[in-house]
mmCIF file of C-alpha atoms in Angstrom:
data_model
loop_
_atom_site.group_PDB
_atom_site.id
_atom_site.type_symbol
_atom_site.label_atom_id
_atom_site.label_comp_id
_atom_site.label_asym_id
_atom_site.label_seq_id
_atom_site.Cartn_x
_atom_site.Cartn_y
_atom_site.Cartn_z
ATOM 1 C CA MET A 1 231.547 -10.842 -33.019
ATOM 2 C CA PHE A 2 232.777 -14.203 -31.689
ATOM 3 C CA VAL A 3 229.211 -15.342 -30.938
ATOM 4 C CA ASN A 4 228.025 -14.511 -34.465
ATOM 5 C CA ARG A 5 230.924 -16.366 -36.064
ATOM 6 C CA PHE A 6 230.389 -19.406 -33.803
ATOM 7 C CA ALA A 7 226.636 -19.415 -34.553
ATOM 8 C CA ASN A 8 227.269 -19.207 -38.297
ATOM 9 C CA GLU A 9 229.866 -21.982 -38.250
ATOM 10 C CA HIS A 10 227.550 -24.316 -36.329
ATOM 11 C CA ARG A 11 224.418 -23.216 -38.225
ATOM 12 C CA LEU A 12 222.608 -22.148 -35.082
ATOM 13 C CA LYS A 13 219.202 -20.544 -35.458
ATOM 14 C CA TRP A 14 217.792 -18.293 -32.789
ATOM 15 C CA HIS A 15 214.124 -18.709 -31.852
ATOM 16 C CA PHE A 16 212.752 -16.085 -29.511
ATOM 17 C CA ILE A 17 209.720 -16.626 -27.303
ATOM 18 C CA PRO A 18 207.156 -13.825 -27.599
ATOM 19 C CA PRO A 19 205.861 -12.774 -24.168
ATOM 20 C CA ILE A 20 202.329 -13.746 -23.068
ATOM 21 C CA THR A 21 201.804 -16.344 -25.791
ATOM 22 C CA PRO A 22 200.970 -19.754 -24.293
ATOM 23 C CA HIS A 23 201.358 -21.486 -27.663
ATOM 24 C CA PHE A 24 204.966 -20.180 -27.859
ATOM 25 C CA SER A 25 205.960 -21.064 -24.273
ATOM 26 C CA GLY A 26 204.785 -17.694 -22.977
ATOM 27 C CA LEU A 27 203.563 -19.523 -19.887
ATOM 28 C CA TRP A 28 207.132 -20.573 -19.193
ATOM 29 C CA GLU A 29 208.216 -16.949 -19.585
ATOM 30 C CA SER A 30 205.530 -15.879 -17.112
ATOM 31 C CA TYR A 31 206.970 -18.314 -14.556
ATOM 32 C CA VAL A 32 210.429 -16.804 -15.031
ATOM 33 C CA LYS A 33 208.946 -13.328 -14.570
ATOM 34 C CA PHE A 34 207.063 -14.504 -11.458
ATOM 35 C CA PHE A 35 210.251 -15.969 -9.986
ATOM 36 C CA ASN A 36 212.321 -12.848 -10.706
ATOM 37 C CA HIS A 37 209.677 -10.516 -9.273
ATOM 38 C CA HIS A 38 209.310 -12.396 -5.995
ATOM 39 C CA PHE A 39 213.020 -13.115 -5.732
ATOM 40 C CA LYS A 40 213.798 -9.383 -5.876
ATOM 41 C CA ARG A 41 211.017 -8.535 -3.410
ATOM 42 C CA VAL A 42 212.060 -11.119 -0.830
ATOM 43 C CA VAL A 43 215.838 -11.004 -1.193
ATOM 44 C CA GLY A 44 216.321 -7.306 -1.906
ATOM 45 C CA ASP A 45 219.896 -6.339 -1.014
ATOM 46 C CA SER A 46 220.430 -9.244 1.405
ATOM 47 C CA LEU A 47 223.473 -11.457 1.156
ATOM 48 C CA PHE A 48 223.011 -15.220 1.403
ATOM 49 C CA THR A 49 225.338 -18.145 1.745
ATOM 50 C CA PHE A 50 225.154 -20.768 -0.994
ATOM 51 C CA GLU A 51 223.043 -23.068 1.204
ATOM 52 C CA GLN A 52 220.575 -20.299 2.097
ATOM 53 C CA LEU A 53 220.198 -19.218 -1.528
ATOM 54 C CA ASN A 54 219.810 -22.818 -2.690
ATOM 55 C CA THR A 55 217.124 -23.460 -0.055
ATOM 56 C CA PHE A 56 215.276 -20.292 -1.042
ATOM 57 C CA ILE A 57 215.332 -21.181 -4.742
ATOM 58 C CA ILE A 58 214.097 -24.711 -4.012
ATOM 59 C CA LYS A 59 211.206 -23.315 -1.954
ATOM 60 C CA VAL A 60 210.236 -20.956 -4.779
ATOM 61 C CA GLU A 61 210.440 -23.882 -7.206
ATOM 62 C CA ASP A 62 208.104 -25.846 -4.918
ATOM 63 C CA ILE A 63 205.613 -22.985 -4.956
ATOM 64 C CA LEU A 64 205.788 -22.562 -8.736
ATOM 65 C CA ASN A 65 205.394 -26.286 -9.395
ATOM 66 C CA SER A 66 202.467 -26.505 -6.958
ATOM 67 C CA ARG A 67 200.315 -23.917 -8.736
ATOM 68 C CA LEU A 68 197.193 -25.286 -10.414
ATOM 69 C CA ILE A 69 197.246 -26.003 -14.144
ATOM 70 C CA THR A 70 193.582 -26.998 -14.271
ATOM 71 C CA SER A 71 190.582 -25.908 -12.281
ATOM 72 C CA VAL A 72 189.492 -27.978 -9.303
ATOM 73 C CA SER A 73 186.977 -30.626 -10.324
ATOM 74 C CA SER A 74 183.488 -30.696 -8.837
ATOM 75 C CA ASP A 75 183.712 -34.510 -8.732
ATOM 76 C CA PRO A 76 183.977 -35.566 -5.053
ATOM 77 C CA TYR A 77 186.133 -38.575 -6.018
ATOM 78 C CA ASP A 78 188.657 -36.430 -7.884
ATOM 79 C CA LEU A 79 190.833 -35.337 -4.973
ATOM 80 C CA LEU A 80 193.729 -33.738 -6.855
ATOM 81 C CA ALA A 81 193.926 -30.918 -9.351
ATOM 82 C CA LEU A 82 196.657 -31.101 -11.971
ATOM 83 C CA ILE A 83 199.841 -29.200 -11.090
ATOM 84 C CA PRO A 84 203.210 -29.020 -12.923
ATOM 85 C CA ALA A 85 204.798 -31.312 -10.323
ATOM 86 C CA HIS A 86 202.526 -34.161 -11.458
ATOM 87 C CA CYS A 87 204.061 -33.890 -14.941
ATOM 88 C CA LEU A 88 207.613 -33.621 -13.608
ATOM 89 C CA ILE A 89 207.764 -36.277 -10.874
ATOM 90 C CA GLY A 90 204.301 -37.854 -10.789
ATOM 91 C CA LYS A 91 203.240 -36.448 -7.433
ATOM 92 C CA SER A 92 203.140 -33.251 -5.444
ATOM 93 C CA ILE A 93 206.555 -31.878 -4.520
ATOM 94 C CA THR A 94 205.361 -30.995 -1.039
ATOM 95 C CA SER A 95 204.143 -34.532 -0.299
ATOM 96 C CA LEU A 96 205.961 -36.415 2.426
ATOM 97 C CA PRO A 97 208.576 -38.975 1.386
ATOM 98 C CA GLU A 98 207.493 -42.591 1.591
ATOM 99 C CA ASP A 99 209.356 -45.054 3.785
ATOM 100 C CA ASN A 100 211.026 -48.002 2.083
ATOM 101 C CA LEU A 101 209.202 -50.850 3.798
ATOM 102 C CA LEU A 102 210.342 -53.569 1.409
ATOM 103 C CA SER A 103 213.551 -54.206 3.342
ATOM 104 C CA VAL A 104 211.866 -54.227 6.787
ATOM 105 C CA PRO A 105 210.909 -57.681 8.156
ATOM 106 C CA ASP A 106 207.144 -58.270 8.338
ATOM 107 C CA ASN A 107 207.159 -58.840 12.118
ATOM 108 C CA ARG A 108 208.453 -55.257 12.605
ATOM 109 C CA LEU A 109 205.585 -53.599 10.675
ATOM 110 C CA SER A 110 202.300 -52.236 11.967
ATOM 111 C CA THR A 111 199.032 -53.183 10.264
ATOM 112 C CA TRP A 112 199.018 -49.973 8.221
ATOM 113 C CA GLN A 113 202.628 -50.526 7.155
ATOM 114 C CA HIS A 114 201.701 -54.069 6.003
ATOM 115 C CA ILE A 115 198.963 -52.563 3.824
ATOM 116 C CA LEU A 116 201.374 -49.989 2.371
ATOM 117 C CA LYS A 117 203.994 -52.667 1.687
ATOM 118 C CA ALA A 118 201.445 -54.873 -0.086
ATOM 119 C CA ALA A 119 200.223 -51.926 -2.177
ATOM 120 C CA ARG A 120 203.778 -51.067 -3.243
ATOM 121 C CA LEU A 121 204.486 -54.695 -4.149
ATOM 122 C CA LEU A 122 201.310 -54.796 -6.249
ATOM 123 C CA SER A 123 202.153 -51.557 -8.029
ATOM 124 C CA ALA A 124 205.661 -52.874 -8.718
ATOM 125 C CA MET A 125 204.203 -56.081 -10.193
ATOM 126 C CA GLU A 126 201.586 -54.299 -12.313
ATOM 127 C CA PRO A 127 203.718 -53.765 -15.467
ATOM 128 C CA THR A 128 204.715 -57.447 -15.662
ATOM 129 C CA VAL A 129 201.143 -58.613 -15.020
ATOM 130 C CA SER A 130 199.850 -56.258 -17.722
ATOM 131 C CA LYS A 131 202.505 -57.519 -20.147
ATOM 132 C CA ARG A 132 201.658 -61.178 -19.440
ATOM 133 C CA THR A 133 197.940 -60.474 -19.824
ATOM 134 C CA ALA A 134 198.525 -58.729 -23.155
ATOM 135 C CA GLU A 135 200.663 -61.635 -24.407
ATOM 136 C CA THR A 136 198.140 -64.260 -23.256
ATOM 137 C CA PHE A 137 195.078 -62.638 -24.751
#
């Protein structure tokens, strides 16, 4: 009764997602179903600490966000297929973290690290260069 009164006072409208309808976020519902199914199968009646449960949920999230959205391209230069993680963070979740080489002195870097540092500096400068080019021309 309290929920109905609150919803009426705040003019809330309920929108339900029909199952198995991609145009109504049914794909999202299928991910929830996938998570629940595998969570119950793996966990069962086990008891976890907060850290163990958090780690498990993060691993399942990694798996879900690493599933393919598109088919793998036959183009040999197209090395990556689109996955949800690309939309969320711009790269694969399971990729290794990159070292911050910008604060390391140049005499302490290997040749490969110099190349990586230069590439990161160029990518950091790209928006300003593009803006200047657009303003000039």
